[in-house]
Short mmCIF file of C-alpha atoms (C1' of nucleotides) in Angstrom, two decimals:
data_model
loop_
_atom_site.label_atom_id
_atom_site.label_comp_id
_atom_site.label_asym_id
_atom_site.label_seq_id
_atom_site.Cartn_x
_atom_site.Cartn_y
_atom_site.Cartn_z
CA MET A 1 -3.65 5.57 -4.29
CA SER A 2 -1.31 2.33 -3.77
CA LEU A 3 2.13 2.58 -4.73
CA SER A 4 1.35 0.09 -7.61
CA LYS A 5 -1.38 2.28 -9.09
CA PHE A 6 1.40 5.14 -8.79
CA PHE A 7 3.69 3.33 -10.76
CA VAL A 8 1.58 2.01 -13.24
CA LEU A 9 0.68 5.76 -13.95
CA CYS A 10 4.14 6.79 -14.06
CA VAL A 11 5.69 4.20 -16.70
CA LEU A 12 2.51 4.97 -18.96
CA HIS A 13 3.28 8.68 -18.12
CA GLN A 14 6.83 8.13 -19.90
CA LYS A 15 5.19 6.55 -23.03
CA PRO A 16 1.94 4.45 -23.99
CA MET A 17 2.27 0.55 -23.36
CA HIS A 18 0.79 -2.32 -23.64
CA GLY A 19 -0.04 -4.58 -20.57
CA TYR A 20 2.47 -6.91 -20.75
CA GLU A 21 5.37 -3.92 -20.95
CA VAL A 22 3.81 -2.03 -18.39
CA VAL A 23 4.22 -4.84 -15.78
CA GLN A 24 7.87 -5.35 -16.69
CA ALA A 25 8.54 -1.54 -16.93
CA VAL A 26 7.24 -0.97 -13.59
CA GLU A 27 9.48 -4.03 -12.07
CA GLN A 28 12.40 -2.26 -13.67
CA THR A 29 11.66 1.43 -13.19
CA THR A 30 11.53 0.37 -8.93
CA LYS A 31 14.25 -2.27 -9.40
CA GLY A 32 11.85 -5.01 -8.02
CA CYS A 33 10.81 -2.82 -5.16
CA CYS A 34 7.22 -2.53 -6.60
CA SER A 35 6.27 -5.79 -8.51
CA PRO A 36 2.63 -6.22 -9.04
CA THR A 37 1.83 -9.08 -11.08
CA GLU A 38 -0.31 -9.38 -14.27
CA GLY A 39 -3.22 -10.54 -11.87
CA THR A 40 -3.24 -6.89 -10.61
CA VAL A 41 -1.94 -4.89 -13.49
CA TYR A 42 -4.36 -5.96 -16.28
CA PRO A 43 -7.53 -5.39 -13.74
CA MET A 44 -5.88 -2.37 -12.79
CA LEU A 45 -5.60 -1.01 -16.20
CA ASN A 46 -9.27 -2.01 -17.01
CA GLU A 47 -10.41 0.45 -14.06
CA PHE A 48 -8.27 2.95 -14.89
CA GLU A 49 -9.57 3.08 -18.38
CA ALA A 50 -13.12 2.53 -16.89
CA GLY A 51 -12.33 5.70 -14.58
CA GLY A 52 -11.38 7.82 -17.88
CA TYR A 53 -7.60 7.85 -16.75
CA LEU A 54 -6.37 5.95 -19.82
CA THR A 55 -7.68 5.23 -23.22
CA SER A 56 -6.63 2.14 -24.97
CA HIS A 57 -6.56 0.98 -28.90
CA PHE A 58 -5.54 -2.34 -30.68
CA ASP A 59 -2.06 -2.55 -32.26
CA VAL A 60 -0.92 -5.40 -34.50
CA VAL A 61 2.89 -6.20 -34.24
CA GLN A 62 4.20 -9.22 -36.20
CA GLY A 63 0.68 -10.58 -36.64
CA ARG A 64 -0.11 -10.17 -32.89
CA GLU A 65 -2.56 -7.86 -31.31
CA ARG A 66 -1.31 -5.83 -28.36
CA LYS A 67 -3.85 -3.43 -26.38
CA VAL A 68 -1.97 -0.16 -26.14
CA TYR A 69 -2.85 2.02 -23.01
CA THR A 70 -2.36 5.97 -23.18
CA LEU A 71 -2.95 8.12 -20.17
CA THR A 72 -5.64 10.50 -20.63
CA GLU A 73 -5.47 14.23 -19.52
CA LYS A 74 -7.35 13.11 -16.34
CA GLY A 75 -4.85 10.44 -15.88
CA THR A 76 -1.83 12.72 -16.31
CA ILE A 77 -3.62 15.30 -13.62
CA ALA A 78 -4.07 12.50 -11.29
CA PHE A 79 -0.43 11.46 -11.94
CA GLN A 80 0.83 14.85 -11.31
CA THR A 81 -0.70 15.62 -8.04
CA ALA A 82 0.61 11.89 -6.84
CA VAL A 83 4.14 13.01 -7.75
CA ASP A 84 3.47 16.25 -5.98
CA ALA A 85 2.31 14.07 -2.62
CA TRP A 86 5.30 12.36 -3.39
CA LEU A 87 7.93 14.82 -3.35
CA GLU A 88 6.00 16.43 -0.31
CA ALA A 89 6.61 13.49 1.55
CA THR A 90 10.30 13.31 0.11
CA ASP A 91 10.92 16.49 1.82
CA CYS A 92 9.93 15.05 5.13
CA ILE A 93 11.87 11.90 4.72
CA ILE A 94 14.81 13.96 4.11
CA ALA A 95 14.40 15.68 7.34
CA SER A 96 14.02 12.68 9.24
CA LYS A 97 16.88 11.12 7.40
CA ALA A 98 19.21 13.95 8.35
CA ALA A 99 20.23 12.66 11.65
CA ALA A 100 21.45 9.45 10.16
CA GLY A 101 23.77 8.46 7.38
CA ALA A 102 22.42 6.71 4.03
CA LEU A 103 22.80 3.12 2.90
CA ALA A 104 22.91 2.08 -0.77
CA ILE A 105 21.04 -1.12 -1.05
CA SER A 106 17.39 -1.73 -1.96
CA TYR A 107 15.12 -1.67 0.92
CA ASP A 108 12.96 -5.02 -0.58
CA LYS A 109 16.47 -6.41 -0.21
CA ALA A 110 16.85 -5.50 3.51
CA GLU A 111 14.82 -7.81 5.22
CA PRO A 112 11.91 -5.44 5.33
CA PRO A 113 9.54 -5.97 8.44
CA CYS A 114 6.65 -8.72 8.51
CA GLU A 115 5.28 -9.23 5.32
CA MET B 1 7.24 -2.75 2.81
CA SER B 2 3.89 -0.85 2.43
CA LEU B 3 3.27 2.68 2.52
CA SER B 4 2.02 2.51 6.17
CA LYS B 5 5.27 0.60 7.71
CA PHE B 6 7.38 2.87 5.53
CA PHE B 7 5.74 5.82 7.29
CA VAL B 8 5.62 4.32 10.82
CA LEU B 9 9.26 3.71 10.77
CA CYS B 10 9.69 7.49 9.35
CA VAL B 11 8.10 9.04 12.11
CA LEU B 12 9.58 6.69 14.68
CA HIS B 13 12.99 7.62 13.27
CA GLN B 14 12.76 11.52 14.25
CA LYS B 15 11.91 10.36 18.13
CA PRO B 16 10.51 7.70 19.99
CA MET B 17 6.53 7.76 20.36
CA HIS B 18 3.69 5.68 21.93
CA GLY B 19 0.96 4.13 19.67
CA TYR B 20 -1.82 6.97 19.61
CA GLU B 21 1.08 9.43 18.99
CA VAL B 22 2.27 7.31 15.84
CA VAL B 23 -1.02 7.19 14.18
CA GLN B 24 -1.26 11.09 14.57
CA ALA B 25 2.44 11.66 13.43
CA VAL B 26 1.97 9.72 10.28
CA GLU B 27 -1.20 11.21 9.44
CA GLN B 28 0.17 14.70 9.90
CA THR B 29 3.31 13.82 8.46
CA THR B 30 1.83 12.52 5.02
CA LYS B 31 -0.90 15.46 5.21
CA GLY B 32 -3.45 12.52 5.26
CA CYS B 33 -2.25 11.03 2.55
CA CYS B 34 -1.36 7.98 4.46
CA SER B 35 -3.89 7.55 7.16
CA PRO B 36 -3.38 4.00 8.58
CA THR B 37 -5.78 3.39 11.34
CA GLU B 38 -5.18 2.39 15.19
CA GLY B 39 -6.61 -0.92 13.76
CA THR B 40 -3.57 -1.20 11.48
CA VAL B 41 -0.65 0.67 13.50
CA TYR B 42 -0.97 -0.91 17.01
CA PRO B 43 -0.53 -4.48 15.39
CA MET B 44 1.95 -3.37 13.16
CA LEU B 45 3.73 -2.04 16.07
CA ASN B 46 3.60 -5.20 17.68
CA GLU B 47 5.07 -7.19 14.62
CA PHE B 48 8.09 -4.71 14.31
CA GLU B 49 8.63 -5.21 17.85
CA ALA B 50 8.56 -8.70 17.40
CA GLY B 51 10.97 -8.44 14.60
CA GLY B 52 13.48 -6.74 16.42
CA TYR B 53 12.80 -3.29 14.45
CA LEU B 54 11.65 -1.77 18.00
CA THR B 55 11.85 -1.96 21.58
CA SER B 56 9.21 -0.70 23.74
CA HIS B 57 9.13 0.41 27.32
CA PHE B 58 6.25 1.95 29.47
CA ASP B 59 6.19 5.44 30.59
CA VAL B 60 3.55 6.88 33.02
CA VAL B 61 2.56 10.42 32.18
CA GLN B 62 0.02 11.97 34.35
CA GLY B 63 -0.77 8.80 36.02
CA ARG B 64 -1.53 7.27 32.58
CA GLU B 65 0.29 4.52 31.04
CA ARG B 66 2.00 4.78 27.69
CA LYS B 67 3.95 2.09 25.65
CA VAL B 68 6.76 4.23 24.12
CA TYR B 69 8.22 2.50 20.94
CA THR B 70 11.89 3.13 19.82
CA LEU B 71 13.85 2.10 16.63
CA THR B 72 16.29 -0.42 17.02
CA GLU B 73 19.47 -0.57 15.09
CA LYS B 74 18.01 -3.19 12.72
CA GLY B 75 14.94 -0.83 12.47
CA THR B 76 16.95 2.27 11.60
CA ILE B 77 18.85 0.22 8.87
CA ALA B 78 15.53 -1.17 7.53
CA PHE B 79 14.20 2.36 7.25
CA GLN B 80 17.30 3.95 5.82
CA THR B 81 17.31 1.17 2.97
CA ALA B 82 13.83 2.17 2.44
CA VAL B 83 14.66 5.84 2.26
CA ASP B 84 17.20 5.04 -0.44
CA ALA B 85 14.55 3.14 -2.33
CA TRP B 86 12.32 5.82 -1.99
CA LEU B 87 15.06 8.42 -3.44
CA GLU B 88 16.05 6.13 -6.35
CA ALA B 89 12.49 6.11 -7.36
CA THR B 90 11.92 9.96 -6.77
CA ASP B 91 14.56 10.27 -9.45
CA CYS B 92 12.66 8.19 -11.73
CA ILE B 93 9.52 9.96 -11.15
CA ILE B 94 11.50 13.33 -11.51
CA ALA B 95 12.43 11.92 -15.01
CA SER B 96 8.97 10.98 -15.68
CA LYS B 97 7.63 14.20 -14.75
CA ALA B 98 10.02 16.39 -16.62
CA ALA B 99 7.81 16.28 -19.83
CA ALA B 100 5.00 17.92 -17.94
CA GLY B 101 4.30 20.73 -15.52
CA ALA B 102 3.58 20.52 -11.93
CA LEU B 103 0.37 20.91 -9.78
CA ALA B 104 -0.05 22.05 -6.33
CA ILE B 105 -2.60 19.78 -4.74
CA SER B 106 -2.53 16.65 -2.83
CA TYR B 107 -3.10 13.74 -4.79
CA ASP B 108 -5.54 12.11 -2.30
CA LYS B 109 -7.84 15.14 -3.17
CA ALA B 110 -7.57 14.71 -6.78
CA GLU B 111 -10.20 12.03 -7.22
CA PRO B 112 -7.29 9.22 -7.81
CA PRO B 113 -8.50 6.09 -9.58
CA CYS B 114 -10.48 3.36 -8.52
CA GLU B 115 -10.35 2.68 -4.70
"C1'" DT C 1 -22.00 16.17 38.51
"C1'" DC C 2 -22.74 15.36 33.94
"C1'" DT C 3 -21.65 14.85 29.14
"C1'" DA C 4 -18.25 14.77 25.31
"C1'" DT C 5 -13.89 14.85 23.41
"C1'" DA C 6 -9.25 13.66 23.50
"C1'" DT C 7 -6.30 10.38 25.03
"C1'" DA C 8 -4.14 5.28 25.20
"C1'" DC C 9 -4.26 0.40 24.21
"C1'" DA C 10 -6.42 -3.48 21.88
"C1'" DT C 11 -9.05 -7.28 18.99
"C1'" DC C 12 -11.18 -9.10 15.00
"C1'" DG C 13 -14.80 -9.77 11.51
"C1'" DA C 14 -15.72 -7.61 7.30
"C1'" DT C 15 -13.75 -5.72 3.40
"C1'" DG C 16 -10.56 -4.57 -0.12
"C1'" DA C 17 -5.92 -5.78 -2.86
"C1'" DT C 18 -2.95 -8.73 -4.53
"C1'" DC C 19 -0.87 -12.93 -5.57
"C1'" DG C 20 -0.31 -16.69 -8.63
"C1'" DA C 21 -2.05 -20.48 -11.09
"C1'" DG C 22 -4.60 -21.89 -14.72
"C1'" DG C 23 -6.29 -20.76 -19.43
"C1'" DC C 24 -5.55 -19.30 -24.42
"C1'" DA C 25 -3.03 -17.88 -28.20
"C1'" DT C 26 1.26 -16.90 -31.23
"C1'" DC C 27 6.20 -16.31 -32.18
"C1'" DG C 28 11.10 -17.33 -32.13
"C1'" DG C 29 15.24 -20.17 -31.04
"C1'" DC C 30 16.80 -24.58 -30.60
"C1'" DG D 1 8.21 -30.59 -31.51
"C1'" DC D 2 9.26 -28.41 -27.32
"C1'" DC D 3 10.25 -24.55 -24.69
"C1'" DG D 4 10.41 -19.86 -23.10
"C1'" DA D 5 8.92 -15.22 -24.57
"C1'" DT D 6 5.82 -12.61 -25.50
"C1'" DG D 7 0.46 -10.80 -24.81
"C1'" DC D 8 -4.24 -11.14 -22.79
"C1'" DC D 9 -7.23 -12.67 -19.10
"C1'" DT D 10 -9.98 -14.71 -15.00
"C1'" DC D 11 -10.64 -15.93 -10.13
"C1'" DG D 12 -10.06 -18.37 -5.95
"C1'" DA D 13 -6.82 -18.00 -2.19
"C1'" DT D 14 -4.36 -15.14 0.54
"C1'" DC D 15 -2.79 -10.88 2.75
"C1'" DA D 16 -3.45 -6.21 4.27
"C1'" DT D 17 -6.33 -2.58 6.30
"C1'" DC D 18 -10.25 -0.85 8.13
"C1'" DG D 19 -13.82 0.58 11.53
"C1'" DA D 20 -16.61 -0.99 15.10
"C1'" DT D 21 -16.24 -2.28 19.62
"C1'" DG D 22 -14.48 -2.68 24.10
"C1'" DT D 23 -11.76 -1.02 28.16
"C1'" DA D 24 -10.32 3.02 30.83
"C1'" DT D 25 -8.91 7.64 32.39
"C1'" DA D 26 -8.03 12.60 31.73
"C1'" DT D 27 -9.63 17.17 30.64
"C1'" DA D 28 -12.78 20.72 29.39
"C1'" DG D 29 -17.34 22.73 29.15
"C1'" DA D 30 -21.85 23.47 30.73
#
DNA sequence: TCTATATACATCGATGATCGAGGCATCGGC
DNA sequence: GCCGATGCCTCGATCATCGATGTATATAGA
């Protein structure tokens, strides 16, 4: 599972959202470290729905249609297992980090290696 | 920074390693959740070196040459800032997870969404 | 001695993922 | 009326990764 997919599930785990909101929520949640575009997120939401990880329904707000996505039980399980893997990896990272001090800036802003 | 890059820096943060060892260490460290192949890792190590994140030197062990990579100060800083971003994301994930129980299986084995 | 696996490095065409432009539409503010 | 935000969506171009392929040597077992 890529980071983008993970954070899409993460924000939908918090509450159901429509596509445009998901894009914004992922960027805000990760402070710009993971910023998939609409070109990535809309197809991803459709794939998740096709795979049974999400359901969707249309809402109308102020005369405007919104396609609101909700995590299914299958999606919740997938997210929770991904979280466990994340936390296991966190333990390893903390162990690796123990020999060095921490810095307090976003890694995306730290000129990460070749992109 | 992709997960692969992150974990390559992570394992090299622990100790200097040659390429083949890096591939194995990343897979073991992440329990298979992130398993970049040699086709990914060797070019990545060369890019990191070209970018000043790593240095390398040749060792000879039992008559066989090894190219051992060592994290530079620049690489250490990049890794540490990535760790901080990871830990910030972990806080958000834990908050998101608070409403649901945890499961104890690897997310790669949980039929993740469309790959 | 032969075979198979592990070790060790490396390249690159094929494949998969992502981006961003482009398109359509409506609302709200100036 | 114009512009930015909101809301959805597609797809060609670009980027990242894989896995096959190649070379070489060491080790283990038959």
